[in-house]
Amino acid sequence: MNKMTAYFAPDTNFFLQCLRLENIDWTAVTSDTSIVLIVVKEVQREIDRHKSGGNARRAKRAREVSAALREAIRARSDEYLVTAGSHTVSVRIAPRLPQNRLRPEELDLTTADERIVEEALACSRALGVDISLLTDDMTPLLAARDIGIGAIAVPDIWLLPPEPTDTEKQLRQLQSQVEHLMGRGPLLKVEVLHQQSTITRFDGALIRHRELSPDFIDRAVEAVLSAFPMEGTEKHAYVSYFGFAEYRDDYQEWELELRRRIESLPGYFNTLTPPTVLTLRLTNEGVSSADHVVVDISTGGNICLANQAPIKNTPQNASSIFRKPPAFQNVAPLHALPSNAARSLGAEPVFPISVPTPKREFRWSAIDGDRFSQHIQGECDDFRHVLDPHIKELQIEGFPGDTDRLAGALRIRISARNVAMPVESLVPIRMQVSFQDSERSAAELIGRELGVVM
């Protein structure tokens, strides 16, 4: 026999569950360039059985192999040839074997797998060549080893991917139908962006000032009161009782305001650092409007949303945070405080929006919280597919505290009356907090605005 020829007895699954012969890389199992595949009687029988049974792919492959073997029988060659790269593959029908041949007692010939092993051994003896079993199953591999016949496991690269079950095929069909129906109505899509790039998670940093200690607040108030004590009446020749009483009330109110503003300075300083802003982009890519869209945005962990737009001033050009105390004028009641004295130390509030909003625009409101919230909601009566995407900026914050790590997630859920399933998105958030010296910053601001050195 030709030493450059390798002989194999493949099992049934080789023909049904592997690549086609011309696409197989035979170098994975042999260095020979001529391949002979012996199709034993049990494999022939199983191929005939699979022609009209099993799943669609196995039946189709079984019919193809059966047709090729029938053609070989008609041509009286009992084989057909296939070229696979540099290899020539001959698929041959096994010779008829004697019924009274000796069979190994170790084999269980009631099983198809071990009948294939026995027939491979008998063909090897009848042809006078070494034939190796070719299979992907454990049972015939072990049986071949036990009786001393060669056996090679089918390489994984030869195997076809598993064929979908009937249930999986039905699910795919239903999914295709749903996608088709969705394409006829509104199709909502949500993206979260940071610096104009879509993100699926966010890792950032925050610069924050801790709350001032009660001791520092007391010392700061005392220092300012020492620099601006309440005036007495001794330097005035005539003192109006009502005028002095009005002055005293104004001074005491100024003192209370002074303490409140010193206490609020960390929050003010925090508004001066660049905010962390994520952008929500909502689009309707369908062919019709979405009716009464509701967008729920919530955060988890110690992550929250700031319900105020960040102020754009810096400490160098901001309006004064502090005002000097009122002066005793010994005349009519003092005028009201200047308008800038009562401004917020934070920023102008965004929520709630009380002005009328057109039905094609979104109305946003905070469900919980005042300055900070973990749940906000937007509504739009008629979200048109032809409009530009709706853009919503979300300022990410952490709840006040001393922790240097913030962890949570941004959850977005969008629903509409004429959309079957809500659209949901989850963006994990991790932020590292860097704390600044609040007392130093407060002392510098008091010194700059009031001329008081602490």
XYZ file of C-alpha atoms in Angstrom:
454
model
C 0.000 0.000 0.000
C 1.026 3.634 -0.544
C 2.789 4.912 2.551
C 1.571 8.423 1.788
C -2.065 7.410 2.316
C -3.889 7.723 5.642
C -6.965 5.557 6.286
C -9.803 6.623 8.556
C -13.171 5.186 9.529
C -15.312 8.228 10.391
C -18.439 7.933 12.498
C -21.798 9.321 11.378
C -21.433 12.723 13.062
C -18.278 13.395 11.053
C -20.400 13.623 7.917
C -23.265 15.534 9.570
C -21.671 17.902 12.127
C -18.306 18.819 10.585
C -17.184 21.097 7.793
C -17.551 19.832 4.260
C -14.698 17.573 3.164
C -13.200 20.165 0.814
C -12.972 22.709 3.654
C -11.271 20.486 6.223
C -7.639 21.084 7.175
C -6.316 17.508 7.143
C -2.894 18.579 8.416
C -4.485 18.686 11.875
C -4.550 14.853 11.955
C -2.019 13.579 9.371
C 0.989 14.560 7.323
C -0.129 12.330 4.448
C -1.566 14.016 1.372
C -3.832 11.145 0.315
C -6.826 10.471 2.550
C -9.142 7.446 2.379
C -12.378 7.496 4.361
C -13.963 4.073 4.833
C -17.746 4.319 5.288
C -18.680 1.245 7.327
C -22.103 -0.404 7.124
C -23.387 1.034 10.439
C -22.563 4.574 9.279
C -24.323 3.938 5.955
C -27.404 2.791 7.868
C -27.428 5.898 10.134
C -26.960 8.268 7.190
C -30.021 6.740 5.504
C -31.995 7.160 8.734
C -31.042 10.844 9.092
C -32.158 11.729 5.548
C -35.753 12.162 6.680
C -35.330 12.781 10.400
C -33.542 15.018 12.881
C -33.026 18.704 12.407
C -32.814 20.431 9.053
C -29.044 20.673 8.795
C -28.399 17.021 9.648
C -31.085 15.885 7.193
C -29.656 18.034 4.414
C -26.101 16.818 4.996
C -27.277 13.192 5.196
C -29.046 13.518 1.825
C -25.920 15.022 0.251
C -23.647 12.176 1.465
C -26.226 9.537 0.579
C -26.605 10.930 -2.935
C -22.830 10.889 -3.479
C -22.574 7.292 -2.264
C -25.490 6.159 -4.462
C -23.788 7.746 -7.468
C -20.594 5.828 -6.624
C -22.609 2.602 -6.435
C -24.208 3.266 -9.832
C -20.761 3.909 -11.308
C -19.561 0.616 -9.734
C -16.552 2.466 -8.303
C -17.869 2.416 -4.728
C -16.029 5.675 -4.058
C -16.039 9.356 -4.875
C -13.188 11.873 -4.747
C -12.945 15.310 -3.149
C -10.034 17.757 -3.299
C -9.233 19.605 -0.067
C -6.349 21.968 -0.693
C -3.268 19.821 -1.372
C -5.075 16.688 -0.159
C -7.055 14.184 -2.184
C -9.877 12.606 -0.224
C -11.404 9.323 -1.339
C -14.729 8.375 0.257
C -15.129 4.595 -0.092
C -17.891 2.203 0.791
C -16.548 -0.461 3.143
C -16.170 -3.956 1.700
C -18.736 -6.575 2.642
C -17.485 -8.423 5.703
C -18.050 -12.080 6.659
C -20.945 -12.575 9.039
C -19.108 -15.303 10.904
C -16.011 -13.186 11.619
C -14.530 -13.102 15.103
C -15.609 -10.088 17.101
C -13.885 -8.702 20.220
C -15.701 -9.775 23.357
C -14.959 -6.409 25.036
C -17.381 -4.560 22.735
C -21.081 -4.045 23.391
C -22.448 -4.678 19.909
C -25.964 -3.645 20.919
C -24.826 -0.004 20.586
C -24.248 1.728 17.245
C -20.998 3.378 18.442
C -19.303 0.095 19.284
C -20.598 -1.616 16.131
C -18.805 1.133 14.167
C -15.606 0.407 16.125
C -15.879 -3.335 15.434
C -16.491 -2.786 11.717
C -13.488 -0.443 11.503
C -11.317 -3.184 13.037
C -12.728 -5.799 10.625
C -12.119 -3.510 7.603
C -8.539 -2.934 8.753
C -7.960 -6.701 8.795
C -9.746 -7.264 5.496
C -7.859 -4.512 3.630
C -4.538 -5.084 5.347
C -4.075 -1.435 6.309
C -4.088 0.515 9.569
C -7.418 2.284 9.877
C -7.976 4.866 12.595
C -11.398 5.659 13.959
C -12.388 9.326 13.472
C -14.980 10.522 15.998
C -15.912 13.340 18.386
C -17.609 11.019 20.916
C -16.002 9.629 24.059
C -17.577 6.123 23.987
C -16.145 4.987 20.624
C -12.761 6.574 21.443
C -12.540 4.456 24.611
C -13.802 1.329 22.842
C -11.193 1.702 20.076
C -8.445 2.097 22.666
C -9.613 -1.038 24.513
C -9.347 -3.277 21.435
C -6.107 -1.756 20.147
C -7.328 0.130 17.094
C -6.162 3.662 16.323
C -8.555 6.481 17.220
C -8.366 10.210 16.584
C -10.646 12.819 18.125
C -12.147 15.214 15.605
C -10.402 18.623 15.988
C -12.617 21.414 17.275
C -11.805 23.540 14.213
C -13.631 20.990 12.056
C -16.891 21.183 13.994
C -19.817 23.284 12.841
C -21.462 25.608 15.384
C -24.521 24.092 17.100
C -27.661 24.414 15.030
C -30.429 26.484 16.658
C -33.226 24.484 18.222
C -36.799 24.848 16.991
C -37.543 27.060 20.007
C -34.562 29.309 19.234
C -35.662 29.586 15.619
C -39.160 30.613 16.727
C -37.726 33.244 19.075
C -35.604 34.677 16.264
C -38.638 34.813 14.008
C -40.671 36.587 16.688
C -37.812 39.019 17.322
C -37.682 39.807 13.619
C -41.435 40.455 13.612
C -41.167 42.723 16.669
C -38.338 44.711 15.057
C -40.454 45.082 11.924
C -43.434 46.354 13.926
C -41.224 48.718 15.950
C -39.912 50.179 12.716
C -43.467 51.235 11.852
C -43.891 53.291 15.044
C -41.713 55.370 17.336
C -38.256 53.989 18.074
C -36.745 55.592 21.155
C -33.004 55.583 21.736
C -31.014 56.958 24.660
C -27.304 57.692 24.906
C -25.157 59.048 27.722
C -22.215 61.171 26.626
C -19.203 62.750 28.275
C -17.353 65.393 26.300
C -19.336 64.416 23.182
C -18.367 60.711 23.366
C -20.886 57.950 24.148
C -20.044 56.123 27.370
C -21.221 52.968 29.117
C -19.461 53.765 32.418
C -17.846 56.860 33.927
C -14.757 57.319 36.092
C -14.062 60.873 37.206
C -12.872 63.162 39.983
C -14.367 65.869 42.193
C -12.741 68.725 44.112
C -14.688 69.497 47.279
C -14.554 71.538 50.489
C -15.598 69.936 53.758
C -18.019 71.642 56.134
C -16.425 74.219 58.443
C -16.020 73.236 62.077
C -18.229 74.993 64.668
C -15.076 76.290 66.350
C -13.838 77.953 63.163
C -17.258 79.478 62.488
C -17.360 80.944 66.022
C -13.844 82.369 65.642
C -14.617 83.840 62.230
C -17.816 85.496 63.456
C -16.029 86.864 66.511
C -13.212 88.267 64.380
C -15.630 90.089 62.086
C -17.733 91.403 64.995
C -14.581 92.671 66.673
C -13.672 94.536 63.501
C -17.217 95.892 63.082
C -18.730 96.331 66.565
C -22.210 97.742 67.004
C -22.060 101.485 67.424
C -23.038 103.137 70.668
C -24.960 106.381 71.219
C -22.284 108.297 73.119
C -20.894 110.174 70.101
C -24.293 111.513 69.111
C -25.685 114.675 70.744
C -29.189 113.623 69.978
C -30.330 110.024 69.606
C -33.625 108.972 68.091
C -34.985 106.064 70.092
C -36.771 104.621 67.096
C -33.753 105.214 64.853
C -31.396 103.428 67.239
C -33.821 100.547 67.746
C -34.063 100.129 63.981
C -30.250 100.180 63.730
C -29.907 97.611 66.499
C -32.367 95.273 64.784
C -30.527 95.657 61.479
C -27.184 94.958 63.114
C -28.491 91.804 64.786
C -29.967 90.649 61.479
C -26.615 91.338 59.797
C -24.868 89.268 62.506
C -27.197 86.323 61.869
C -26.685 86.678 58.116
C -22.922 86.782 58.645
C -22.975 83.444 60.491
C -25.218 81.837 57.883
C -22.942 82.916 55.079
C -19.793 81.714 56.788
C -21.465 78.345 57.414
C -22.436 78.149 53.730
C -18.994 78.961 52.324
C -17.966 75.312 51.581
C -21.028 74.922 49.372
C -20.185 78.188 47.649
C -16.586 77.111 47.041
C -17.818 73.834 45.573
C -19.833 75.714 42.961
C -16.677 77.457 41.754
C -14.965 74.246 40.620
C -15.717 72.925 37.125
C -18.812 70.700 37.372
C -18.907 67.075 36.221
C -21.536 67.032 33.490
C -22.877 64.014 31.630
C -25.157 64.601 28.670
C -28.334 62.646 28.008
C -29.263 62.442 24.326
C -32.731 61.146 23.512
C -33.814 60.463 19.943
C -36.849 59.040 18.180
C -35.588 57.097 15.159
C -38.992 55.675 14.255
C -41.459 56.871 11.655
C -44.076 58.311 14.013
C -44.278 60.428 17.162
C -44.018 58.998 20.656
C -47.054 59.866 22.769
C -46.512 61.147 26.297
C -42.856 60.230 26.752
C -41.733 59.860 30.377
C -38.010 59.871 31.167
C -37.068 58.686 34.661
C -33.480 59.389 35.699
C -32.275 58.068 39.034
C -28.960 57.533 40.767
C -27.809 54.919 43.247
C -25.164 54.732 45.946
C -23.885 58.102 47.156
C -24.141 59.622 43.672
C -26.730 62.342 43.138
C -27.711 65.041 40.668
C -27.334 68.764 41.327
C -30.637 70.579 40.804
C -28.851 73.891 40.247
C -26.934 75.218 37.308
C -23.293 75.917 38.240
C -22.408 79.597 38.601
C -19.828 80.883 36.180
C -18.097 83.418 38.450
C -14.733 82.887 40.103
C -13.676 84.272 43.514
C -11.747 87.022 41.728
C -14.667 88.497 39.801
C -17.686 87.348 41.793
C -19.987 89.818 43.503
C -19.289 90.237 47.203
C -20.425 87.380 49.414
C -20.326 89.525 52.553
C -21.622 93.004 53.216
C -20.392 95.304 55.905
C -22.674 96.041 58.855
C -25.277 98.806 58.692
C -24.273 102.219 60.014
C -26.246 104.079 62.668
C -27.531 107.164 60.850
C -29.763 108.491 63.643
C -32.425 109.215 61.029
C -35.341 107.418 59.479
C -35.420 103.595 59.297
C -32.700 102.040 57.202
C -33.380 100.963 53.665
C -33.717 97.305 52.681
C -30.651 95.260 51.964
C -29.136 95.596 48.489
C -30.361 93.016 46.048
C -27.006 91.259 45.738
C -26.856 90.651 49.515
C -29.611 88.071 49.428
C -28.382 86.076 46.468
C -27.833 82.360 46.841
C -24.389 81.083 47.635
C -25.005 78.330 45.145
C -26.661 79.161 41.845
C -29.972 79.939 40.271
C -32.321 76.933 40.698
C -33.383 74.948 37.677
C -36.192 72.879 39.276
C -39.073 73.073 39.364
C -39.988 74.720 36.081
C -43.234 76.577 36.543
C -43.501 78.395 33.210
C -45.810 76.894 30.583
C -44.015 74.466 28.260
C -45.133 73.569 24.718
C -46.335 69.972 24.416
C -43.465 69.098 22.057
C -40.828 70.122 24.597
C -39.712 68.300 27.723
C -40.781 69.435 31.187
C -38.260 68.477 33.873
C -38.781 68.313 37.623
C -37.026 66.905 40.654
C -38.989 64.106 42.333
C -36.988 64.302 45.550
C -34.575 66.744 47.142
C -34.035 70.456 46.743
C -30.413 71.199 45.880
C -29.551 67.532 45.316
C -31.747 64.774 43.977
C -31.559 61.070 43.201
C -34.635 61.070 40.997
C -35.672 63.538 38.313
C -38.309 63.146 35.643
C -38.963 64.621 32.229
C -42.204 64.506 30.233
C -43.062 65.331 26.650
C -46.555 65.004 25.208
C -45.503 64.626 21.583
C -41.887 63.614 20.856
C -41.503 63.919 17.088
C -39.182 61.711 15.080
C -38.339 64.566 12.734
C -37.009 66.810 15.503
C -33.420 67.085 16.625
C -32.370 64.894 19.566
C -33.410 66.143 22.992
C -30.335 67.070 25.030
C -30.359 67.110 28.834
C -27.267 67.973 30.858
C -26.864 66.150 34.169
C -24.509 67.575 36.784
C -23.098 64.649 38.771
C -22.461 65.225 42.470
C -21.939 63.253 45.641
C -23.905 63.607 48.839
C -22.075 65.787 51.384
C -19.766 63.729 53.531
C -16.149 62.896 54.283
C -15.772 59.898 51.990
C -13.093 60.215 49.328
C -14.790 57.765 46.939
C -18.179 58.034 45.298
C -19.771 54.968 43.748
C -23.171 54.394 42.217
C -24.923 54.317 38.881
C -27.046 56.451 36.595
C -30.272 54.666 35.638
C -32.414 55.886 32.752
C -35.838 54.522 31.828
C -37.861 55.904 28.916
C -41.441 54.934 28.186
C -44.264 56.137 25.971
C -47.913 55.230 25.543
C -47.395 53.833 22.052
C -44.093 52.039 22.737
C -44.463 48.403 23.809
C -41.309 48.086 25.902
C -39.499 50.821 27.831
C -35.939 51.692 26.862
C -33.471 51.366 29.725
C -29.812 52.232 30.240
C -27.449 51.821 33.191
C -24.142 53.690 33.517
C -21.923 52.766 36.507
C -20.167 55.787 38.044
C -16.989 55.923 40.119
C -15.484 59.229 41.318
C -12.417 60.089 43.389
C -12.914 63.060 45.738
C -10.067 65.471 46.502
C -10.727 67.679 49.549
C -9.420 71.245 49.826
C -8.654 73.276 52.969
C -12.050 74.858 53.682
C -10.849 76.982 56.625
C -7.996 78.492 54.649
C -10.272 79.334 51.716
C -12.863 80.879 54.057
C -10.248 82.971 55.907
C -8.860 84.276 52.612
C -12.319 85.276 51.369
C -13.212 87.033 54.653
C -9.925 88.889 54.538
C -10.378 89.865 50.906
C -13.948 91.147 51.239
C -14.075 92.463 54.799
C -10.401 93.213 55.473
C -10.460 90.999 58.564
C -7.304 88.924 59.183
C -7.834 85.652 61.016
